[in-house]
Coordinates of C-alpha atoms in Angstrom, one line a residue:
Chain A
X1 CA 0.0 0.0 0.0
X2 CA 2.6 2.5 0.8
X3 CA 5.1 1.2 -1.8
X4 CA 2.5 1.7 -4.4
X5 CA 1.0 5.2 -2.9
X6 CA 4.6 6.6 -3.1
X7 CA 4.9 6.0 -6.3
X8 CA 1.4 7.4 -7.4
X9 CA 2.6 10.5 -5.5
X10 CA 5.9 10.6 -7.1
X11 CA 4.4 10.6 -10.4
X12 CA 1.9 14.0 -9.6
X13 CA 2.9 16.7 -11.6
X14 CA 1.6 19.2 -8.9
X15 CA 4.0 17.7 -6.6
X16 CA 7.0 18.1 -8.4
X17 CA 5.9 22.0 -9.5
X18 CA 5.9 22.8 -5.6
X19 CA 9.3 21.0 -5.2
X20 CA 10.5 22.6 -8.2
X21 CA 9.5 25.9 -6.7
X22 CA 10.9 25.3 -3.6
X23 CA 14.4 24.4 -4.7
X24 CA 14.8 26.9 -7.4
X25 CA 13.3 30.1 -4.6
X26 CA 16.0 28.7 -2.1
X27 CA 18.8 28.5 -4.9
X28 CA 17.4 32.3 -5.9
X29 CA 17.5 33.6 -2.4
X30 CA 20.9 31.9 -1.9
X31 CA 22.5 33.5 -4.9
X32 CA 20.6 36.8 -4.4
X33 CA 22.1 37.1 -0.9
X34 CA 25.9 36.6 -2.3
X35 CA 25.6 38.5 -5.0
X36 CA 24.6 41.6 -2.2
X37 CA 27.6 40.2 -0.1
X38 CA 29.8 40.6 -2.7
X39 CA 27.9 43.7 -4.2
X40 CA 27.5 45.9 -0.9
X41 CA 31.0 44.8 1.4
X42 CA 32.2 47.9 2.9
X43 CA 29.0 50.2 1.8
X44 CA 26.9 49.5 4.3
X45 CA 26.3 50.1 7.9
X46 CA 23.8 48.7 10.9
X47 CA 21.6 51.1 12.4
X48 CA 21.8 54.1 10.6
X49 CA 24.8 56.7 11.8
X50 CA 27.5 53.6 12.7
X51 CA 30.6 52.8 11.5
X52 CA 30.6 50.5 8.1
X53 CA 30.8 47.1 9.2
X54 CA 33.7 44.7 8.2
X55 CA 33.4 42.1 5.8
X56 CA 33.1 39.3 8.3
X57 CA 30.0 41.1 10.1
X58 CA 28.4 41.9 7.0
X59 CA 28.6 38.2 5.9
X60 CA 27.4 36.9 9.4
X61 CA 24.1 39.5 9.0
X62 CA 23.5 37.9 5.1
X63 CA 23.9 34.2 7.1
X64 CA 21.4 35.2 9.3
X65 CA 18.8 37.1 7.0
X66 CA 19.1 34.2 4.7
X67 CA 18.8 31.2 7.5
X68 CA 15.4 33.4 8.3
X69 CA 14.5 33.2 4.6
X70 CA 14.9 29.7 4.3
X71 CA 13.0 28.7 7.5
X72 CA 10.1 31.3 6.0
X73 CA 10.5 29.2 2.2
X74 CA 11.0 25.9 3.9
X75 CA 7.3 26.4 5.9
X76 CA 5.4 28.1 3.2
X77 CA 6.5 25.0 1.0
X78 CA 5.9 22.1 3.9
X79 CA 2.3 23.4 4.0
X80 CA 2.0 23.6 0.3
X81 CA 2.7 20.2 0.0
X82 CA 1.3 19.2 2.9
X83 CA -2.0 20.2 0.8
X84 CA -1.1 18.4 -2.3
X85 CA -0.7 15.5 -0.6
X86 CA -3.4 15.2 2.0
X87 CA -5.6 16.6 -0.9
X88 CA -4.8 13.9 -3.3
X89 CA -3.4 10.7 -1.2
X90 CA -6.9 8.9 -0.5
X91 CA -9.6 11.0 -2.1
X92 CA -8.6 10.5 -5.7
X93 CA -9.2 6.4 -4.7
X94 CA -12.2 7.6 -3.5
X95 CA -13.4 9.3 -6.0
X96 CA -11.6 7.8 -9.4
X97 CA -13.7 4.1 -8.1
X98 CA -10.1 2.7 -7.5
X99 CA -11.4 2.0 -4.0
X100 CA -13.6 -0.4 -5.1
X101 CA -11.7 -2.6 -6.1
X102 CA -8.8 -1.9 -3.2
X103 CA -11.7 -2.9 -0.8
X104 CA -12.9 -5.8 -2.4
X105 CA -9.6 -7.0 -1.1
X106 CA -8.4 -8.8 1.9
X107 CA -7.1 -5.6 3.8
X108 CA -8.6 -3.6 6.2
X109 CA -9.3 -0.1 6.1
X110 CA -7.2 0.6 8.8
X111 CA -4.3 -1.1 7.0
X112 CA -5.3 1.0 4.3
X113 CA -5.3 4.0 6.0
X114 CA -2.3 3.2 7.7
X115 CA -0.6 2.6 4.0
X116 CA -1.9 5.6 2.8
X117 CA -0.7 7.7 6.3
X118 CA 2.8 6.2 6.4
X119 CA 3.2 7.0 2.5
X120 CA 2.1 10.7 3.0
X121 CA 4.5 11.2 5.8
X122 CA 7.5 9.8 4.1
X123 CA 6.6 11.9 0.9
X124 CA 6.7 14.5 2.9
X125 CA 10.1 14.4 5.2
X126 CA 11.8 13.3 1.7
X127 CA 10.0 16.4 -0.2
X128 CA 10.9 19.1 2.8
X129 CA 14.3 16.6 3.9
X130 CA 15.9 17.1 0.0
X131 CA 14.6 21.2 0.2
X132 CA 16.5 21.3 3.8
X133 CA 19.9 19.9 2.3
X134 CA 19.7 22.2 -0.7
X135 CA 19.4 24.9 1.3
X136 CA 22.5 23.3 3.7
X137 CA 24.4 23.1 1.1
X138 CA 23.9 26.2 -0.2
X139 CA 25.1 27.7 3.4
X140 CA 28.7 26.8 2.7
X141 CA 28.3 29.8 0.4
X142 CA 28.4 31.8 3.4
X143 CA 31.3 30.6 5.9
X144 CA 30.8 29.5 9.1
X145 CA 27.3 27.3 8.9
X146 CA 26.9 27.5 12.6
X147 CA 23.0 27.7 12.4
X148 CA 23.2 24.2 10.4
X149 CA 22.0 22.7 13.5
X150 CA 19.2 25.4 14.1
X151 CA 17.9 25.0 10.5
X152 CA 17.9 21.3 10.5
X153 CA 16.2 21.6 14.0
X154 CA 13.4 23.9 11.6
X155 CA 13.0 22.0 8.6
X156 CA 11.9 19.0 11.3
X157 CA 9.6 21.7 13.2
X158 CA 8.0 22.2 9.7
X159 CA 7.6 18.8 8.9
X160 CA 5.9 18.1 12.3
X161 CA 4.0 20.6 11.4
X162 CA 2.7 20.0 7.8
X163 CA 1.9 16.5 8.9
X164 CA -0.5 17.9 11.3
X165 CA -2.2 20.0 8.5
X166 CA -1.7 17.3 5.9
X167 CA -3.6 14.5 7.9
X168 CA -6.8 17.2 8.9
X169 CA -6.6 17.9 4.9
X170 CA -6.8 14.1 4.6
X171 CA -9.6 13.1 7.1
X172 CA -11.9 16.2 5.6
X173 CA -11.2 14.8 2.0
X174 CA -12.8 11.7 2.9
X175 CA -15.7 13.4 4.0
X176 CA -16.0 16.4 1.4
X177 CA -14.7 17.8 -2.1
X178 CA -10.8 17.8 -1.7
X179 CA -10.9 21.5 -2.2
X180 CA -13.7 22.8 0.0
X181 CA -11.5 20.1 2.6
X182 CA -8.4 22.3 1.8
X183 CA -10.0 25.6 2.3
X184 CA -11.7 24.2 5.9
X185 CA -8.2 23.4 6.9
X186 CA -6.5 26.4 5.9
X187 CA -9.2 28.4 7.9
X188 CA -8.0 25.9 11.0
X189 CA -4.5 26.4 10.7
X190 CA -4.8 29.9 10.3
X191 CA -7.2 30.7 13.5
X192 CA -5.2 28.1 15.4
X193 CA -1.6 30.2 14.3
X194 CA -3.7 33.0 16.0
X195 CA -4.7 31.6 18.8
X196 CA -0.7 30.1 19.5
X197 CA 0.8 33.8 18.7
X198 CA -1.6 35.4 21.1
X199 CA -0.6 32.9 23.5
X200 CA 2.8 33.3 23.3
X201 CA 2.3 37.3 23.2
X202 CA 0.1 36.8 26.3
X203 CA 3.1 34.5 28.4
X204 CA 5.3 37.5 27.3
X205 CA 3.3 40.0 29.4
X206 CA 2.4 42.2 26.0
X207 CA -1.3 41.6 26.4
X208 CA -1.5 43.2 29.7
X209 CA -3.5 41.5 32.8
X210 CA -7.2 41.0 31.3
X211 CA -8.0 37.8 33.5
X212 CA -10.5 36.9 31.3
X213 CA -8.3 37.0 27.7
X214 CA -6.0 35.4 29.7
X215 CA -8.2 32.6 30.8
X216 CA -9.8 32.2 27.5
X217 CA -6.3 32.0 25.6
X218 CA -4.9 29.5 27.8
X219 CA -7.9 27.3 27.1
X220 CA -8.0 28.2 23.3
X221 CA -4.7 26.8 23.1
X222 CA -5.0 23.6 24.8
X223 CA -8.0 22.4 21.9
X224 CA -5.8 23.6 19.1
X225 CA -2.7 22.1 17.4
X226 CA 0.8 23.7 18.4
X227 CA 3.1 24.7 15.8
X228 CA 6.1 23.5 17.0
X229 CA 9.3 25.8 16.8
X230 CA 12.6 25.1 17.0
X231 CA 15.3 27.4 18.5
X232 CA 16.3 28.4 15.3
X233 CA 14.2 32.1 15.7
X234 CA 15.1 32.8 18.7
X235 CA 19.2 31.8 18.0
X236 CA 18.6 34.1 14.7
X237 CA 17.3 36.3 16.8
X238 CA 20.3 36.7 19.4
X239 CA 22.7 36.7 16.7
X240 CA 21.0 39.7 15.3
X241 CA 20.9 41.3 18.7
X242 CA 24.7 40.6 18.9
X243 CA 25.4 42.0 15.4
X244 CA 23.3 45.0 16.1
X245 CA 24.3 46.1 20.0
X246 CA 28.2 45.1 18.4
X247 CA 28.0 47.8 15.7
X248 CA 25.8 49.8 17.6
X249 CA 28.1 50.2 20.7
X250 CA 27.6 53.0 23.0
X251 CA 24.3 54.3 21.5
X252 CA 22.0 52.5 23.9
X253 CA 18.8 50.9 23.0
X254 CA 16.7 48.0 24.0
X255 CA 18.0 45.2 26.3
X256 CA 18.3 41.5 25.0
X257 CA 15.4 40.6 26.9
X258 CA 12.9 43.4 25.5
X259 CA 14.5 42.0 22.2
X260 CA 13.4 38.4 22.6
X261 CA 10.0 39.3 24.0
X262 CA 8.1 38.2 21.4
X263 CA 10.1 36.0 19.9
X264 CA 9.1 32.3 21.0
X265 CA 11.4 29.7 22.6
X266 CA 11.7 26.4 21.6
X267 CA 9.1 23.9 21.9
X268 CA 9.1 22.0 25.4
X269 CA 8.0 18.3 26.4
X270 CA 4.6 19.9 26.6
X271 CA 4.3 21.0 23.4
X272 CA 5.8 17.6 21.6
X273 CA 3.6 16.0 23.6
X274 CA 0.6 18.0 22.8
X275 CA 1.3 17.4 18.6
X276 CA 1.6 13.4 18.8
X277 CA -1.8 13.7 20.9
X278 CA -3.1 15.9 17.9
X279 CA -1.3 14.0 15.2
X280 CA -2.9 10.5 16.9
X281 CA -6.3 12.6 17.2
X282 CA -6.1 13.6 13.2
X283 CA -4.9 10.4 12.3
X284 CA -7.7 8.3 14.2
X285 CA -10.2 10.9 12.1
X286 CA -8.3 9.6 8.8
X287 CA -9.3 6.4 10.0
X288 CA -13.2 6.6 11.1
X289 CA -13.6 8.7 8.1
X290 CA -12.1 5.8 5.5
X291 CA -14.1 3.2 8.0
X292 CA -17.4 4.9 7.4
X293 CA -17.1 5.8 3.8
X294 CA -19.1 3.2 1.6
X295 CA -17.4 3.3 -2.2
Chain B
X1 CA -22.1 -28.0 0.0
X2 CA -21.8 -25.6 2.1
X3 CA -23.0 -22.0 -0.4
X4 CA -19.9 -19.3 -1.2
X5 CA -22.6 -16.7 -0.6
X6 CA -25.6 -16.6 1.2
X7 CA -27.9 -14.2 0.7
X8 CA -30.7 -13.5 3.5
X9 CA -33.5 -10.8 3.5
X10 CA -31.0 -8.1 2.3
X11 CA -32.4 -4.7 2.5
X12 CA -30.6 -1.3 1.9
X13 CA -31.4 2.2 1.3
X14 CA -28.7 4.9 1.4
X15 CA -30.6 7.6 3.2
X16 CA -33.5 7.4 5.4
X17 CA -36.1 9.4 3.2
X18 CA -34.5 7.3 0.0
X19 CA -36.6 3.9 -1.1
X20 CA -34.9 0.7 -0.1
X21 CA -32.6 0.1 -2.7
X22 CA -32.3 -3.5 -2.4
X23 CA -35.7 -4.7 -0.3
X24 CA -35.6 -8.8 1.0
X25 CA -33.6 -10.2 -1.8
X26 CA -32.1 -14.0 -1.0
X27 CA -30.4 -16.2 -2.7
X28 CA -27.1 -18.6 -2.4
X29 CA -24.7 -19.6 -4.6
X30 CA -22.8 -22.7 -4.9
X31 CA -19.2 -23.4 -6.1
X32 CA -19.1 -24.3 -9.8
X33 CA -22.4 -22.5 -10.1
X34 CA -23.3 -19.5 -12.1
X35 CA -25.6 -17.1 -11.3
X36 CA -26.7 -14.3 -13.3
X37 CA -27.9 -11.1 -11.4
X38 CA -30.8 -9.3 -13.9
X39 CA -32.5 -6.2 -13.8
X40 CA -33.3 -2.5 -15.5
X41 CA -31.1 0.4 -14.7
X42 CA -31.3 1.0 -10.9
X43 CA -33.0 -2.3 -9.9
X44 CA -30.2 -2.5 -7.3
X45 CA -27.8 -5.3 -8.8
X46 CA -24.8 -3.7 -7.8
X47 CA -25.6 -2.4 -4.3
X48 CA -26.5 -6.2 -4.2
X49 CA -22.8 -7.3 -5.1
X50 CA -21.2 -4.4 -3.1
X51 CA -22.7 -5.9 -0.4
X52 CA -21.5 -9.2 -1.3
X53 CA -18.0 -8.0 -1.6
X54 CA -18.0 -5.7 1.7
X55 CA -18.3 -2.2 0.1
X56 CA -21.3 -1.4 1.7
X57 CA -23.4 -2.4 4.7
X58 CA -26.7 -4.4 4.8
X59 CA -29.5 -2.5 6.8
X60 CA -31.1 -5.4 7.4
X61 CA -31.1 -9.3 6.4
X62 CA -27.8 -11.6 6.6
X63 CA -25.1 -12.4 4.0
X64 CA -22.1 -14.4 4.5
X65 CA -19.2 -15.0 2.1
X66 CA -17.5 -18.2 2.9
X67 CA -19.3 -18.3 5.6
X68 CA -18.6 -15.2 7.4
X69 CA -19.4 -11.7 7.2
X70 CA -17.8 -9.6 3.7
X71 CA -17.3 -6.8 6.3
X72 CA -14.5 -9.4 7.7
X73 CA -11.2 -8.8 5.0
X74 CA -10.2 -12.3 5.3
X75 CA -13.5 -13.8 4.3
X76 CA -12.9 -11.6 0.7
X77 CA -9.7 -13.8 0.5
X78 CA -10.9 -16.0 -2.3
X79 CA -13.2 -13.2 -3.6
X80 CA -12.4 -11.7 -7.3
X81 CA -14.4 -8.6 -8.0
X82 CA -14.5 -6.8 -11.4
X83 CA -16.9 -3.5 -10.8
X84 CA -18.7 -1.7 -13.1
X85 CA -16.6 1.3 -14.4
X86 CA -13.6 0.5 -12.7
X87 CA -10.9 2.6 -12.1
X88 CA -7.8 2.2 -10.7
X89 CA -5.1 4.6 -9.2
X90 CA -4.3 6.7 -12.4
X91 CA -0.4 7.2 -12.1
X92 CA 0.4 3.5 -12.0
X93 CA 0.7 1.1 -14.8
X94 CA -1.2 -2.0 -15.6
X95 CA 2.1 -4.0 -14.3
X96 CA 2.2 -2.0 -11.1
X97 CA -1.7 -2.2 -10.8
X98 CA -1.6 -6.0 -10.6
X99 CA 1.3 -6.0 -8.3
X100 CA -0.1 -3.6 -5.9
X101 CA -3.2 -6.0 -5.9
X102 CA -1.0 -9.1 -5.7
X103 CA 0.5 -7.4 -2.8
X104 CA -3.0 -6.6 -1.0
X105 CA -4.0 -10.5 -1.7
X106 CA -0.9 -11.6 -0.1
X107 CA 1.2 -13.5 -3.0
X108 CA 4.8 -14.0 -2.6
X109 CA 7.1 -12.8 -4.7
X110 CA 7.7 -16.2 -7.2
X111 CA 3.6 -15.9 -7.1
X112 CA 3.3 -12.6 -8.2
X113 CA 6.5 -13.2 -11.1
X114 CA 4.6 -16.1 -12.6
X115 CA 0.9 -14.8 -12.4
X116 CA 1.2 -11.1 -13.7
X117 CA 2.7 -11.7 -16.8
X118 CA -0.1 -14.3 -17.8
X119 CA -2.6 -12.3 -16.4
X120 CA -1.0 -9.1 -18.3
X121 CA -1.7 -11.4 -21.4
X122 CA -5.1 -12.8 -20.9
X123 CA -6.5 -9.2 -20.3
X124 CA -4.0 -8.2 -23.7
X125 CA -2.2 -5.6 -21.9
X126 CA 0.6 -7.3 -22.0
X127 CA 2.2 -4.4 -24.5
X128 CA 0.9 -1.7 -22.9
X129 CA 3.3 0.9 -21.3
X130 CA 0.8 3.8 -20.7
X131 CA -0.3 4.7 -17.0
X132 CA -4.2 4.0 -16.2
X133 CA -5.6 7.5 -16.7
X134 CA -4.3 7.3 -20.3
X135 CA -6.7 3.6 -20.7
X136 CA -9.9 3.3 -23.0
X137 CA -12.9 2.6 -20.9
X138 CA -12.6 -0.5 -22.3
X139 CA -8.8 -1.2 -21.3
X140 CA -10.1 -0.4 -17.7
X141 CA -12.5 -2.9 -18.1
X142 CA -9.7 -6.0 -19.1
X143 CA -7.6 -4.7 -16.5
X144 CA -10.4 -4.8 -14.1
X145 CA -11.2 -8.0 -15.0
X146 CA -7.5 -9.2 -14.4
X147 CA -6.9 -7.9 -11.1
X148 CA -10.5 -9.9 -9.7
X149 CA -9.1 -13.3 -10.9
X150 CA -5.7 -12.7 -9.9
X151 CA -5.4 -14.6 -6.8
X152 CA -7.7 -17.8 -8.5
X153 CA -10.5 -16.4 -6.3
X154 CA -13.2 -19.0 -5.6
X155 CA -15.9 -16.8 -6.1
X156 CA -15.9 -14.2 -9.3
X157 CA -18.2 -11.6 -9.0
X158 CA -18.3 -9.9 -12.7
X159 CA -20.6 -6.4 -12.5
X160 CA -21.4 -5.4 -16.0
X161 CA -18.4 -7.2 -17.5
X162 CA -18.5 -6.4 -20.8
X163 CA -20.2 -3.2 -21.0
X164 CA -17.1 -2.0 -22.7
X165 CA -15.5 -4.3 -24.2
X166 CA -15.5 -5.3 -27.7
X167 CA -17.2 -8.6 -29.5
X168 CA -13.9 -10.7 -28.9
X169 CA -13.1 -9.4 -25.4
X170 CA -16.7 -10.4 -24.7
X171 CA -15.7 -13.8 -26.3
X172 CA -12.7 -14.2 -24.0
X173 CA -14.9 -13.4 -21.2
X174 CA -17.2 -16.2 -21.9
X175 CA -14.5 -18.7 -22.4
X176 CA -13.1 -17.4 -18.7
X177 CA -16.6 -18.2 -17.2
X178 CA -16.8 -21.5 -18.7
X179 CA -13.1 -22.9 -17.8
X180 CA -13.7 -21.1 -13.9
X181 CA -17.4 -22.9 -13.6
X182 CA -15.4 -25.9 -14.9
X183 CA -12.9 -25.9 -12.1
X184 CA -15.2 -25.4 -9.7
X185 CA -15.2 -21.5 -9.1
X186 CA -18.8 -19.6 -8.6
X187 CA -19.7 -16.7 -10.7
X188 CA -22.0 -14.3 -9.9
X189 CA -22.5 -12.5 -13.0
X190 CA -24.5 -8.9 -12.7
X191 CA -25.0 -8.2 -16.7
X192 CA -27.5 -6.4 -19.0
X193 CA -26.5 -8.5 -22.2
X194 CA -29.1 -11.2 -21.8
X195 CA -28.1 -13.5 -24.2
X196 CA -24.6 -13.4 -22.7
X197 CA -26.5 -14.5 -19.6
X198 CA -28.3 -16.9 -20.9
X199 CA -25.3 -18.7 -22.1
X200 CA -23.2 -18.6 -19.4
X201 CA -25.6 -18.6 -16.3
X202 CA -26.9 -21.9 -14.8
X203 CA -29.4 -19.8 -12.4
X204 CA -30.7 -15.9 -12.5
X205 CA -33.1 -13.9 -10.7
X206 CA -34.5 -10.9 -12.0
X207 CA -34.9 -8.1 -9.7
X208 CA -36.6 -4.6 -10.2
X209 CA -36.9 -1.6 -7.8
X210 CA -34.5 -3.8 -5.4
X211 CA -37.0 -6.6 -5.5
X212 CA -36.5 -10.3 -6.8
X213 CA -39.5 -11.0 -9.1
X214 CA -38.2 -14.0 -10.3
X215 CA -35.3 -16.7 -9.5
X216 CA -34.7 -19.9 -10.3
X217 CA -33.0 -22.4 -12.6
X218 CA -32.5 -21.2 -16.4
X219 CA -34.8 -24.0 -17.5
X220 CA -37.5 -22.4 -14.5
X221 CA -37.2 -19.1 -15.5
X222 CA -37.2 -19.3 -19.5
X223 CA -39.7 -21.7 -20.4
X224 CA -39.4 -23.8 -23.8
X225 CA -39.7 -21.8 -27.0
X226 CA -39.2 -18.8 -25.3
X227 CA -36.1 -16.5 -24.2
X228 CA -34.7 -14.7 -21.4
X229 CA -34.9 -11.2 -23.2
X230 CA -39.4 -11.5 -23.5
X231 CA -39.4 -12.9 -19.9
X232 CA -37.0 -10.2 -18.7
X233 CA -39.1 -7.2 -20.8
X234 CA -42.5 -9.0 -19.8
X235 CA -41.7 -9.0 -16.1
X236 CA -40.1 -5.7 -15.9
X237 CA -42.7 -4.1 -17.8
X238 CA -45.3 -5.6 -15.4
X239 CA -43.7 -4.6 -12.3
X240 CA -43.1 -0.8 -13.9
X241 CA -45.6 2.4 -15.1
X242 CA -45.6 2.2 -18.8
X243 CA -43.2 4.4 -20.3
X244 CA -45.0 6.5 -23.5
X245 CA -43.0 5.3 -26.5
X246 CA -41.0 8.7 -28.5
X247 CA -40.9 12.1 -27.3
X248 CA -44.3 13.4 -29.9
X249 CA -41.4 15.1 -31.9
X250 CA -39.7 12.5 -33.0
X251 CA -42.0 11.4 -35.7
X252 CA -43.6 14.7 -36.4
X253 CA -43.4 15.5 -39.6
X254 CA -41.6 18.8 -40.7
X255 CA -43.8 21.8 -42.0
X256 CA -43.5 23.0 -45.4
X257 CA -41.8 26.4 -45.4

């Protein structure tokens, strides 16, 4: 089942346009960022009236913007194809007849739905896995590749996350159009992104002290799925800090803590624990959604 | 002999407010037998046969293949099922179509080497390098045929089997129903083409508006000098509000301009 899923999904041309896109936005990124290094060394200057920095600076500030572009390219692609999969994997069965005869078979729907499951995860870790070792590789371009570690750590935070969005996708498919499905889950994801940065803005003491928002944020985001994050934004994050107050010396301005405010730590225990509830939740849905269907 | 299927009071409807689709149809079939499922357009043979081969679930009544319930994937073990329309997942190949099956009936490896080729050759796709979405209707049709006897099922359930197929796949067809019944392997055949039925079938029933009207031996149901097609059109026809011949424009006659 999976063998044979993988391949069907391998051979979608809407698959391979996203990957496609993908590779060739981090390649253009990549390039665009050492052209400017070699363009701009020496004519530029961080925060306004300081001294120009020094080549070594500069390229540290280019690593960082483009680690931050990648991690932005590497999600907005995981959930693309986390849609063109869970879009795709079991409702064109469904809906082509080739269920019919699948089910007329000796397996079970759950073995079927755990085919189709395992197939769509390992499409997806080799789609966003081969994206996260293009852009790697194209990190050498800039020295040091000390935030390898952070952006491997990110590219596995997007996949945990996709796979979240990709099995809701899937269970809706089952029950509706593939599209309408798509457009329910995008209007999840979205609300529960909301709800997670409100959260996080909330523990950071911006929202104030309203007992109530407090209340109803902490419950909000204890029935929604976590994106998880790695500490790959709020490493970027200190670096910049570093690279700012170090060319900025003796001007003042805002401490490393008012900095980081809003920038989220890590995921803890909780929250890994909280997205295998949520992906066992989804995935239990792919199930009684393929168990009730009648082809 | 203990029946392959067993048929019980069968009813189903697929919504509440809908009429039953299939209302107290029984029947059982034996090995070696062939039984031919009649009926007009919506009579309910196929819900009948999807129920047979687990797709869907009985409301009411009792059916057991091999003598337990379809629902249960290892009773659908020695089942071969060749739907109407079938499809298959578009991106694969005929090849990889029968090995995924193969691979979802359990065959070993030497199994699935010495099967798929034949198989590949006895459907005539053999040739064909083309994934699924670029088949006729009627390629669709061999293929489907292929993957439902496969694994030398011991029951063949053939819905609408040569609805697109041409005279000499309907030939082969017809040749495979006759060697399986040989060897001892039930067919249920679900089929509009009467006198195909009528050649191949030992047993039919004739069902309209999800209700048998008629079942019985060949000999039972057809009797001397006549054939299946008048008893068919004169039961239906009975059972049904009469149907005005032509649309009234049809034959009228164009006006002089």
């Amino acid at each position: 089942m999976t063998r044979y899923s993988l391949v069907e999904l391998s051979r979608r041309r809407i698959l391979l346009v996203f990957f496609i896109v993908g590779a060739a936005g981090i390649a253009l990124i990549a390039i665009l960022l050492k052209v400017f290094t070699t363009a701009l060394t020496g004519n530029v200057s961080f925060g306004g009236s300081g001294p120009a920095p020094d080549p070594v600076t500069l390229n540290r500030a280019l690593e960082l913007g483009f680690v931050s572009d990648i991690i932005s390219v590497l999600g907005f692609f995981a959930l693309l194809i986390a849609f063109g999969i869970g879009m795709t994997v079991i409702y064109h069965d469904l809906e082509s007849g080739a269920a019919v005869a699948i089910f007329s078979k000796p397996v079970s729907r759950a073995a079927f739905t755990a085919g189709k499951v395992g197939a769509a995860v390992v499409a997806m870790i080799v789609i966003v896995g081969v994206l996260g070792i293009e852009a790697r590789l194209f990190m050498f371009l800039f020295g040091t590749g000390d935030l390898g570690t952070a952006l491997s750590a990110e590219a596995v935070a997007q996949v945990a996350n996709a796979v979240t969005v990709m099995l809701l996708v899937m269970a809706l498919s089952t029950w509706m159009n593939n599209i309408i499905a798509a457009v329910v889950a995008f209007i999840y994801n979205a609300a529960a992104g909301i709800v997670v940065a409100l959260h996080t803005q909330d523990q950071a003491g911006l929202l104030g002290n309203n007992g109530v928002l407090k209340t109803a944020l902490d419950v909000l985001y204890w029935v929604v799925p976590h994106q998880l994050i790695s500490d790959a934004p709020r490493e970027i994050a200190k670096a910049e800090f570093a690279l700012i107050t170090a060319s900025t010396r003796d001007q003042g301005g805002p401490s490393s803590d008012q900095f980081l405010a809003s920038i989220p730590s890590a995921s803890g225990a909780a929250d890994i624990i909280w997205w295998a509830f949520v992906v066992l939740v989804f995935a239990s849905l792919v199930y009684f959604a393929v168990r009730r269907r009648q082809v | 002999m203990a029946p392959v299927v067993s048929v019980d009071g069968l009813r189903k409807r697929y919504r509440r407010r809908d009429a039953w689709a299939v209302d107290g149809v029984s029947f059982a079939l034996e090995p070696g037998q062939a039984f031919g499922l009649l009926g007009p357009n919506g009579a309910g043979k196929s819900t009948v046969v999807k129920i047979i081969a687990g797709l869907l679930r009985p409301d009411e009544g009792k059916v057991e293949l091999f003598g337990s319930d379809p629902g249960n994937p290892t009773s659908r073990k020695d089942l071969g099922f060749a739907p109407e329309d079938p499809d298959f997942p578009k991106f694969l190949r005929a090849g990889e179509v029968l090995d995924y099956f193969a691979s979802l009936l359990g065959l070993d490896e030497t199994e699935r080497k010495r099967r798929i080729p034949e198989t590949l050759q006895f459907a005539g796709l053999d040739q064909e390098k083309r994934q699924v979405r670029q088949f006729s209707k009627g390629m669709k049709q061999r293929l489907g045929i292929a993957q439902a006897i496969l694994g030398r099922p011991k029951l063949l359930i053939l819905d609408e089997p040569t609805a697109d197929l041409d005279p000499l796949g309907r030939r082969d067809v017809r040749a495979l129903i006759d060697r399986l019944k040989d060897s001892g392997v039930a067919v249920l055949l679900n089929s509009h083409l009467l006198s195909e039925v009528e050649l191949v079938c030992d047993t039919v029933a004739i069902l309209a508006k999800g209700r048998v009207l008629k079942e019985g031996t060949m000999a039972e149901v057809v009797p001397e000098g006549r054939n299946l097609e008048d008893v068919f059109v004169e039961l239906v026809q009975a059972n049904a509000p009469p149907r005005d011949q032509l649309p009234s424009f049809i034959t009228e006659k164009d006006k002089p301009s």
